[in-house]
XYZ file of C-alpha atoms in Angstrom:
453
model
C 2.383 -14.172 -33.535
C 5.170 -16.298 -32.443
C 6.561 -13.817 -30.683
C 2.964 -13.203 -28.625
C 2.682 -16.955 -28.122
C 7.260 -17.088 -26.812
C 5.541 -14.486 -24.938
C 4.298 -18.126 -23.279
C 5.867 -20.344 -24.176
C 9.279 -18.765 -24.649
C 11.794 -20.210 -26.788
C 14.914 -19.448 -24.765
C 17.181 -19.679 -28.020
C 15.606 -17.741 -30.408
C 15.258 -13.712 -30.277
C 11.693 -12.993 -29.461
C 10.579 -10.733 -27.639
C 8.772 -7.404 -28.109
C 10.844 -4.163 -28.324
C 8.834 -1.679 -26.660
C 11.194 1.508 -28.680
C 9.314 0.092 -32.131
C 5.870 -0.005 -30.426
C 6.198 3.339 -29.288
C 7.651 5.735 -30.263
C 6.551 7.346 -27.385
C 8.696 4.914 -24.753
C 11.284 5.370 -27.033
C 11.513 9.287 -26.868
C 11.134 8.984 -23.117
C 14.083 7.785 -22.184
C 15.826 9.466 -24.758
C 14.701 12.671 -23.400
C 16.662 13.118 -19.967
C 14.707 15.723 -18.097
C 11.931 13.381 -17.506
C 14.639 11.617 -15.900
C 15.713 14.206 -14.354
C 12.246 15.869 -13.175
C 11.791 12.884 -12.271
C 14.187 12.086 -9.578
C 14.110 16.223 -8.659
C 9.966 15.409 -7.530
C 11.290 12.012 -5.544
C 13.767 14.253 -4.029
C 11.959 16.683 -2.783
C 8.343 13.873 -1.610
C 11.794 12.502 0.446
C 12.983 15.658 2.068
C 9.220 15.913 2.828
C 8.776 12.316 4.515
C 12.101 13.071 6.484
C 11.411 16.407 7.713
C 7.676 15.490 8.645
C 9.003 12.626 10.731
C 11.983 13.954 12.419
C 9.698 17.122 13.389
C 6.225 16.341 12.972
C 3.777 15.292 15.105
C 5.119 11.648 16.996
C 2.335 10.177 17.476
C 1.235 7.209 14.463
C -2.490 8.604 13.927
C -1.853 11.845 13.433
C 1.486 12.063 10.785
C 1.153 10.479 7.114
C 4.136 9.971 6.511
C 4.461 6.804 7.988
C 1.452 5.179 5.715
C 3.754 7.155 2.980
C 6.779 5.519 3.182
C 5.471 1.791 4.149
C 2.410 2.026 2.405
C 3.005 3.573 -0.420
C 6.547 3.774 -1.176
C 7.237 0.932 -0.113
C 4.667 -1.400 -1.406
C 5.152 0.795 -4.963
C 8.941 -0.609 -4.821
C 7.447 -3.725 -4.373
C 5.244 -3.862 -7.023
C 7.693 -2.710 -9.332
C 9.522 -5.702 -9.269
C 6.921 -7.427 -11.049
C 6.199 -4.309 -13.702
C 9.381 -2.118 -14.086
C 12.529 -4.717 -13.309
C 14.843 -1.979 -11.462
C 13.438 1.420 -13.381
C 12.137 2.562 -9.735
C 15.965 2.448 -8.841
C 16.885 4.863 -12.059
C 14.169 6.950 -9.543
C 14.997 6.706 -5.976
C 15.844 9.772 -4.019
C 18.702 7.844 -1.919
C 21.725 8.553 -4.510
C 20.670 12.213 -4.016
C 23.023 13.196 -1.980
C 25.626 11.373 -3.228
C 24.576 13.312 -7.112
C 25.227 16.861 -5.392
C 28.560 16.015 -4.001
C 29.515 14.863 -7.015
C 27.890 17.658 -8.714
C 30.126 19.946 -6.770
C 33.079 18.067 -7.438
C 32.905 16.917 -3.700
C 34.699 13.864 -4.742
C 37.116 11.530 -5.248
C 35.913 10.346 -8.054
C 37.709 6.735 -7.462
C 36.728 3.296 -8.882
C 35.876 1.112 -6.636
C 37.499 -0.716 -4.303
C 37.717 -4.628 -4.421
C 36.042 -5.182 -1.441
C 32.602 -3.073 -2.217
C 32.833 -5.983 -6.326
C 33.095 -9.085 -4.248
C 31.597 -8.846 -0.474
C 29.206 -5.611 -1.108
C 26.054 -8.274 -1.781
C 26.661 -9.982 1.436
C 26.693 -6.761 3.077
C 23.705 -5.953 1.650
C 21.454 -9.120 1.343
C 22.085 -8.771 5.155
C 21.672 -5.694 5.768
C 18.150 -6.306 3.940
C 17.077 -9.065 6.057
C 18.826 -6.958 9.014
C 15.431 -3.971 8.308
C 12.873 -6.880 7.763
C 15.100 -8.034 11.559
C 13.996 -4.474 12.647
C 10.315 -3.369 11.607
C 9.279 -6.998 13.180
C 10.655 -6.216 16.581
C 11.233 -3.234 16.948
C 8.745 -0.155 16.718
C 10.140 1.084 13.253
C 7.067 0.583 11.405
C 5.581 2.938 14.421
C 7.822 5.836 14.820
C 7.605 8.290 12.312
C 11.304 9.061 14.449
C 12.975 6.325 14.381
C 11.206 6.405 10.352
C 12.807 9.137 9.729
C 16.224 8.396 10.771
C 16.275 5.320 9.232
C 15.375 7.213 5.740
C 18.090 9.632 6.661
C 21.245 6.874 7.372
C 20.418 4.946 4.274
C 20.775 9.032 2.274
C 23.951 9.377 4.255
C 25.514 5.810 3.716
C 24.451 7.298 -0.153
C 26.326 10.061 -0.128
C 29.496 8.490 1.941
C 30.562 6.515 -0.948
C 29.050 9.121 -3.113
C 32.471 11.382 -1.620
C 35.251 8.986 -1.919
C 33.517 6.688 -5.471
C 32.322 8.177 -8.229
C 28.273 7.301 -10.073
C 26.690 4.945 -7.577
C 28.792 2.716 -5.724
C 26.481 2.440 -2.870
C 23.052 1.762 -5.386
C 25.703 -1.201 -7.271
C 26.896 -2.768 -4.406
C 25.511 -1.794 -1.253
C 22.333 -0.728 -0.898
C 20.050 -3.769 0.224
C 16.654 -2.488 -1.396
C 18.628 -2.284 -4.034
C 19.656 -5.896 -3.939
C 16.310 -7.577 -3.424
C 15.330 -5.002 -6.412
C 18.119 -6.805 -8.436
C 17.176 -10.900 -7.517
C 13.816 -9.958 -8.136
C 13.884 -7.337 -11.495
C 14.759 -11.054 -12.710
C 11.497 -12.030 -13.285
C 10.140 -8.770 -14.537
C 8.117 -8.446 -17.639
C 10.434 -5.823 -19.166
C 14.416 -6.147 -19.827
C 16.686 -4.031 -20.475
C 19.378 -5.421 -23.517
C 21.531 -4.336 -26.411
C 21.339 -6.038 -29.602
C 24.411 -8.199 -29.403
C 24.947 -8.488 -33.048
C 25.491 -4.820 -33.261
C 27.757 -4.943 -30.271
C 29.810 -7.648 -32.071
C 30.557 -4.868 -34.246
C 32.110 -2.006 -31.975
C 35.256 -1.287 -31.582
C 34.513 0.989 -29.063
C 32.233 0.129 -26.272
C 31.347 3.713 -26.494
C 27.665 2.924 -24.147
C 31.194 2.836 -21.445
C 32.138 6.859 -22.043
C 31.783 9.980 -20.617
C 30.307 11.922 -24.215
C 29.808 15.976 -24.212
C 28.513 15.731 -21.021
C 26.238 12.447 -20.878
C 27.465 10.894 -18.969
C 28.847 6.661 -18.568
C 26.435 4.266 -17.380
C 26.093 5.185 -12.683
C 26.647 1.278 -11.339
C 29.731 0.953 -13.979
C 27.601 -1.728 -17.048
C 27.326 -0.195 -20.133
C 24.452 -1.887 -22.237
C 27.442 -3.909 -23.354
C 27.808 -6.017 -20.501
C 23.497 -5.639 -19.863
C 22.665 -9.600 -20.191
C 20.376 -10.053 -16.979
C 18.229 -8.070 -14.583
C 20.156 -7.758 -11.513
C 22.086 -4.882 -12.025
C 21.024 -2.697 -14.945
C 18.652 0.653 -13.623
C 17.232 0.993 -16.585
C 18.168 4.435 -16.872
C 19.036 5.803 -20.066
C 21.889 6.785 -19.993
C 23.760 4.431 -22.525
C 21.020 4.858 -24.898
C 22.787 8.706 -25.742
C 26.148 7.034 -26.169
C 25.901 4.489 -28.496
C 25.779 5.339 -31.617
C 24.137 2.105 -33.602
C 21.382 2.626 -31.673
C 21.475 -0.849 -30.588
C 20.397 -0.491 -26.971
C 16.141 -1.004 -26.555
C 14.076 -1.631 -23.977
C 11.605 -5.045 -24.314
C 8.669 -7.030 -23.295
C 9.173 -10.584 -22.100
C 8.786 -14.280 -20.515
C 8.783 -12.588 -17.272
C 10.118 -16.056 -15.781
C 12.636 -16.840 -19.022
C 15.344 -14.916 -16.729
C 14.234 -17.292 -13.543
C 14.961 -19.967 -16.788
C 17.769 -19.044 -17.545
C 19.696 -19.337 -15.060
C 18.239 -21.925 -12.622
C 18.267 -20.866 -9.148
C 22.116 -20.109 -10.073
C 23.887 -18.373 -8.046
C 24.964 -17.101 -3.919
C 22.244 -13.999 -4.226
C 19.469 -16.790 -4.965
C 20.497 -19.970 -3.048
C 20.218 -17.387 0.336
C 18.036 -14.901 -0.548
C 15.176 -16.782 -1.687
C 14.916 -18.986 1.871
C 15.809 -16.580 4.149
C 13.091 -14.164 2.136
C 10.716 -16.383 2.178
C 11.291 -17.721 5.734
C 11.087 -14.549 6.556
C 7.453 -13.911 5.324
C 6.408 -17.277 6.900
C 7.332 -15.911 10.262
C 5.764 -12.559 9.765
C 2.445 -13.549 8.953
C 2.995 -15.818 11.839
C 3.399 -13.365 14.352
C 0.417 -11.562 13.194
C -1.845 -14.282 14.304
C -3.147 -15.915 17.734
C -0.637 -18.360 17.752
C 1.991 -16.662 18.262
C 0.870 -14.350 20.840
C -0.263 -17.801 22.562
C 3.962 -19.571 22.595
C 5.303 -15.731 23.500
C 2.995 -16.097 27.190
C 3.262 -20.611 27.335
C 7.196 -19.919 26.660
C 8.009 -17.037 28.228
C 9.495 -15.845 24.964
C 10.571 -11.842 24.516
C 8.431 -11.538 21.289
C 11.732 -10.417 19.489
C 14.034 -12.817 20.347
C 10.193 -15.245 19.495
C 10.042 -13.987 16.301
C 14.815 -14.052 15.259
C 13.920 -17.995 16.637
C 11.234 -18.615 14.403
C 12.642 -16.268 11.314
C 15.834 -18.433 10.951
C 14.428 -21.742 11.592
C 11.609 -21.647 8.930
C 14.858 -19.398 6.739
C 17.405 -23.076 7.212
C 14.263 -24.985 7.076
C 14.044 -23.961 3.707
C 17.814 -24.069 2.479
C 17.851 -27.423 3.951
C 14.723 -27.852 2.291
C 16.482 -27.242 -1.446
C 19.786 -28.997 -0.984
C 18.489 -32.052 -0.083
C 15.778 -31.646 -3.403
C 18.670 -30.835 -5.567
C 20.217 -33.926 -4.608
C 17.105 -36.407 -5.037
C 16.810 -34.530 -8.555
C 20.647 -35.458 -8.959
C 21.092 -33.373 -12.301
C 22.615 -29.619 -10.601
C 25.345 -29.364 -12.967
C 25.505 -28.058 -16.475
C 28.401 -27.617 -18.176
C 28.113 -24.060 -19.229
C 26.191 -23.243 -16.043
C 27.320 -24.552 -13.949
C 25.578 -26.321 -10.589
C 22.112 -25.020 -10.707
C 19.428 -25.743 -7.942
C 16.028 -25.790 -9.206
C 14.185 -26.107 -6.341
C 15.333 -22.228 -5.883
C 14.000 -21.069 -9.039
C 10.168 -22.215 -8.648
C 10.185 -20.489 -5.162
C 11.308 -17.608 -6.908
C 7.337 -16.102 -7.543
C 5.994 -17.123 -4.114
C 9.243 -15.527 -2.626
C 8.479 -12.427 -4.090
C 4.703 -12.776 -4.611
C 4.640 -13.198 -0.425
C 7.071 -10.048 -0.380
C 4.031 -8.036 -2.279
C 1.109 -9.853 -0.685
C 2.458 -8.849 2.898
C 3.490 -5.090 1.784
C -0.100 -5.108 0.349
C -1.692 -6.011 3.394
C -0.443 -2.528 5.459
C -1.488 -0.461 2.606
C -5.399 -2.310 2.839
C -4.943 -1.757 6.460
C -4.212 1.762 6.606
C -5.356 3.506 3.828
C -9.268 3.869 5.083
C -7.654 6.205 7.777
C -5.150 8.341 5.156
C -6.981 11.106 4.665
C -7.947 11.889 8.169
C -4.734 11.885 9.497
C -4.098 13.677 7.096
C -7.201 16.095 8.278
C -6.363 15.395 11.887
C -1.606 16.455 11.387
C -2.930 19.380 9.630
C -6.328 20.768 11.263
C -8.949 19.983 8.425
C -11.991 18.905 9.583
C -13.889 17.743 6.324
C -10.385 14.995 5.766
C -12.016 13.266 9.212
C -15.112 11.815 7.149
C -13.047 10.157 4.457
C -12.769 7.748 7.472
C -13.209 4.216 5.889
C -12.390 0.362 6.596
C -11.521 -1.799 3.542
C -13.208 -5.566 4.306
C -11.357 -8.525 5.768
C -12.878 -10.767 2.888
C -11.572 -8.072 0.391
C -8.209 -8.448 1.447
C -8.392 -11.638 1.777
C -9.390 -12.362 -1.652
C -6.909 -10.551 -3.216
C -3.974 -12.439 -1.548
C -5.608 -16.105 -2.598
C -4.930 -14.230 -6.407
C -2.074 -13.160 -5.857
C -0.441 -16.637 -3.800
C -2.886 -18.728 -7.089
C -1.117 -16.664 -9.245
C 2.412 -17.518 -7.759
C 1.646 -21.280 -7.620
C 1.340 -21.227 -11.421
C 4.378 -19.727 -11.260
C 5.743 -22.219 -9.626
C 4.463 -24.693 -11.314
C 4.749 -23.574 -15.119
C 8.356 -23.817 -13.644
C 8.269 -27.292 -13.059
C 6.254 -28.197 -16.078
C 8.498 -26.017 -18.317
C 12.324 -28.369 -17.018
C 10.885 -31.250 -17.841
C 8.546 -30.956 -21.377
C 11.015 -28.622 -22.572
C 14.328 -27.628 -20.903
C 16.096 -31.408 -20.335
C 12.995 -32.701 -23.164
C 12.301 -35.356 -20.937
C 15.078 -37.565 -21.132
C 14.679 -36.957 -16.753
C 11.874 -39.043 -15.751
C 8.900 -36.964 -14.621
C 9.396 -38.743 -11.344
C 12.259 -36.897 -10.616
C 9.997 -33.610 -11.157
C 7.212 -34.684 -8.574
C 9.099 -33.632 -5.410
C 9.080 -30.248 -7.155
C 4.904 -29.966 -7.398
C 4.817 -31.593 -3.596
C 7.194 -28.727 -2.407
C 4.751 -25.581 -3.798
C 1.787 -27.084 -3.443
C 2.903 -27.758 0.629
C 4.446 -23.459 0.019
C 1.032 -23.279 -1.449
C -0.931 -24.560 1.869
C 1.218 -22.863 4.878
C 1.462 -19.455 3.249
C -2.726 -19.778 2.734
C -3.236 -21.073 6.162
C -0.832 -18.179 7.997
C -1.507 -14.878 5.377
C -5.557 -15.943 6.223
C -5.233 -17.225 9.810
C -3.505 -13.183 10.220
C -5.749 -10.948 9.057
């Protein structure tokens, strides 16, 4: 009961988690049987190649090519949904490094160690690439063109393959992948975590989880279980399980906000990714409202220019707001943690839930036309009868439910910081502005989401 209680009200000093390997031998067996991962990756590679092929050589009419819905509706939505439940485990099955794996299997690689430039600047490049994708998605025909979407996917595969020629394992995934970077940040609020038993690791003299043995490769992103202390980079791929002689690593069920509470919005990854992600969402939702079209006409702006202005306006406004709020709170540094920003921390649930709402909206809008599109593409007339439209009210209620959950998460963080983390030593009035920011952003999201549907 104590463990279950701390899943809702975590004791950060304790080790109150649920070891899923002990709960079910099937879960443990899945990770230890490497054929499971190989099968899923191979299946994903085949499907991915099919998507690229359909995009390049299939019909370019969106109503006659299902690859757009499969790529932007199912694949993208699934990636975002996985953030909350599986952390970065999606990356363990991702098809992007498939070409790099092939090159390395054929020994067509220099197998060098990642450069210092990648290690120090990769995070900035990956973050910039992610928001470039968001911008292109919102200002070009990328989402509406099978060929452009296929070329976009193919370009990432080729870039990952190029790095696979120079560096060993998954240098692209660890340091440069834009989707991997945002997935890593989002996975800090996942329900599961992959961790070793640090007490066991303290007595280990070999660091076996980081060394290849008997054709079992080490961690593809240069970690090893002993180096995993957060969800940012670990794929939960299970490589180190077979290498550890002490049965130390395991998958745990945890409080989803535990890592957010520990981190407190620390670091450049959160400090800029979260404001820019929310800023992009507000601009994207606003772009679908009647107000945006009216402003384009009245201001004589090009739509892509107005979107860009709104994107950066919202993003920088949130950065300034977070710094002002931190300044008002006064306590922004910890002897052990270093500088932190509670405003960024409390916005994390809304940032990633907002992205889920946006992605699901595309899915809900187009799911009813999937089978008819399949029928038109492959000349199967009877599939045309399965056309349907999901009622707008359903989409609105689902969006409202998810948005309200994110608000509850933000308010929970505020109360936890006040009551338990700072042990009520800081006056409640210092936390009230965090509540105001959460409620204000909730209302703004609510207005934009319901106006744009």
